[in-house]
């Protein structure tokens, strides 16, 4: 039985494969897309338990996708985690302010990634 369904939005194929491998091995069912606009449709239809949302996307960026998800009745309470290559001081506050439940910086640390996802799903707040 799946521990939960996770929507991954990521345009880098190497990252996508890595995230899918780790999460599948961890017992999660993964849905995925490289496209922000498509992610909004998938989130509405599939009602995932968690969304991992890359910020740097070729079309609609992750900040905009997150804002739209927060504005729609069907998706406004979803757990949304930003994936970002820019981990700088103040980022956590910035992402929380923009309506994200947390963020994971890339490149990910393999051993921390699954634990972070599990904590987010359990509703634990982000350490750091
Ligand atoms: Mn990207």
Coordinates of C-alpha atoms and ligand atoms in Angstrom, one line a residue:
X1 CA 0.0 0.0 0.0
X2 CA 1.2 3.4 -0.9
X3 CA 2.2 5.8 2.0
X4 CA 1.0 8.7 0.1
X5 CA 0.8 10.3 -3.3
X6 CA 3.4 12.9 -4.3
X7 CA 3.3 15.2 -7.3
X8 CA 6.8 16.1 -8.4
X9 CA 7.2 19.2 -10.7
X10 CA 10.7 19.3 -11.9
X11 CA 12.2 20.1 -15.4
X12 CA 15.7 18.6 -14.8
X13 CA 15.5 14.9 -15.9
X14 CA 18.4 13.8 -13.6
X15 CA 16.7 15.4 -10.6
X16 CA 13.4 14.0 -11.5
X17 CA 14.7 10.5 -11.8
X18 CA 16.5 10.8 -8.5
X19 CA 13.4 12.1 -6.6
X20 CA 11.2 9.4 -8.2
X21 CA 13.7 6.6 -7.2
X22 CA 14.0 7.8 -3.6
X23 CA 10.3 8.4 -3.1
X24 CA 9.3 5.1 -4.8
X25 CA 11.8 3.2 -2.7
X26 CA 10.4 4.9 0.3
X27 CA 6.9 3.6 -0.4
X28 CA 5.3 6.7 -2.1
X29 CA 3.3 6.8 -5.3
X30 CA 4.7 9.5 -7.6
X31 CA 2.9 11.6 -10.2
X32 CA 5.1 13.9 -12.2
X33 CA 5.3 16.7 -14.7
X34 CA 7.9 19.1 -16.1
X35 CA 5.3 21.8 -16.7
X36 CA 3.9 24.2 -14.1
X37 CA 0.6 24.8 -15.8
X38 CA 0.1 21.1 -16.2
X39 CA 0.9 20.7 -12.5
X40 CA -2.1 22.8 -11.6
X41 CA -4.5 20.6 -13.6
X42 CA -2.9 17.5 -12.1
X43 CA -3.2 18.8 -8.6
X44 CA -6.9 19.5 -9.1
X45 CA -7.6 16.1 -10.6
X46 CA -5.4 13.9 -8.5
X47 CA -5.4 15.6 -5.1
X48 CA -1.9 14.6 -4.1
X49 CA -0.8 14.4 -0.5
X50 CA 2.2 16.6 -1.2
X51 CA 3.6 18.7 -4.0
X52 CA 7.3 19.1 -4.6
X53 CA 7.5 22.1 -6.8
X54 CA 10.7 23.3 -8.6
X55 CA 10.9 27.1 -8.6
X56 CA 12.9 27.4 -11.8
X57 CA 10.7 26.0 -14.5
X58 CA 10.9 26.9 -18.3
X59 CA 7.2 28.1 -18.6
X60 CA 5.2 29.2 -15.6
X61 CA 7.6 29.5 -12.6
X62 CA 7.1 27.7 -9.3
X63 CA 6.2 30.8 -7.4
X64 CA 3.3 31.5 -9.8
X65 CA 2.2 27.9 -9.7
X66 CA 2.2 28.0 -5.9
X67 CA 0.2 31.2 -5.8
X68 CA -2.4 29.8 -8.2
X69 CA -2.7 26.6 -6.2
X70 CA -3.3 28.7 -3.0
X71 CA -6.0 30.7 -4.8
X72 CA -8.1 27.7 -5.9
X73 CA -10.7 26.1 -3.6
X74 CA -9.6 22.5 -4.6
X75 CA -5.9 23.0 -4.0
X76 CA -5.6 25.8 -1.5
X77 CA -4.9 23.6 1.5
X78 CA -2.4 21.3 -0.2
X79 CA 1.1 20.8 1.2
X80 CA 3.5 22.5 -1.2
X81 CA 7.2 22.3 -0.8
X82 CA 9.5 24.5 -3.0
X83 CA 12.5 22.9 -4.6
X84 CA 15.2 25.5 -5.2
X85 CA 18.8 25.7 -6.2
X86 CA 19.1 29.0 -4.4
X87 CA 19.5 28.3 -0.7
X88 CA 20.3 31.6 0.8
X89 CA 19.8 33.2 4.2
X90 CA 16.2 34.4 4.3
X91 CA 14.9 31.9 1.7
X92 CA 12.9 30.0 4.2
X93 CA 11.0 33.1 5.3
X94 CA 10.5 34.2 1.7
X95 CA 9.0 30.8 0.7
X96 CA 6.8 30.7 3.8
X97 CA 5.6 34.2 3.0
X98 CA 4.7 33.2 -0.5
X99 CA 2.5 30.4 0.8
X100 CA 4.8 27.4 0.7
X101 CA 4.9 24.9 3.6
X102 CA 8.6 24.7 3.3
X103 CA 11.5 24.2 0.9
X104 CA 14.2 21.7 0.1
X105 CA 17.4 23.0 -1.5
X106 CA 19.1 21.3 -4.4
X107 CA 21.4 19.5 -4.8
X108 CA 19.5 17.3 -2.3
X109 CA 21.3 15.2 0.4
X110 CA 20.0 11.7 -0.3
X111 CA 19.8 10.7 3.3
X112 CA 17.9 13.8 4.4
X113 CA 15.5 14.0 1.5
X114 CA 13.2 11.2 2.4
X115 CA 13.1 12.2 6.1
X116 CA 12.2 15.8 5.1
X117 CA 9.3 14.6 2.9
X118 CA 8.1 12.3 5.7
X119 CA 8.2 15.2 8.2
X120 CA 6.3 17.5 5.8
X121 CA 3.6 14.8 5.3
X122 CA 3.4 14.3 9.1
X123 CA 2.8 18.0 9.4
X124 CA 6.0 18.7 11.3
X125 CA 7.5 22.1 10.8
X126 CA 10.8 22.6 9.1
X127 CA 14.0 22.4 11.2
X128 CA 16.9 24.7 10.4
Ligands
LIG1 MN1 14.2 23.7 -12.8

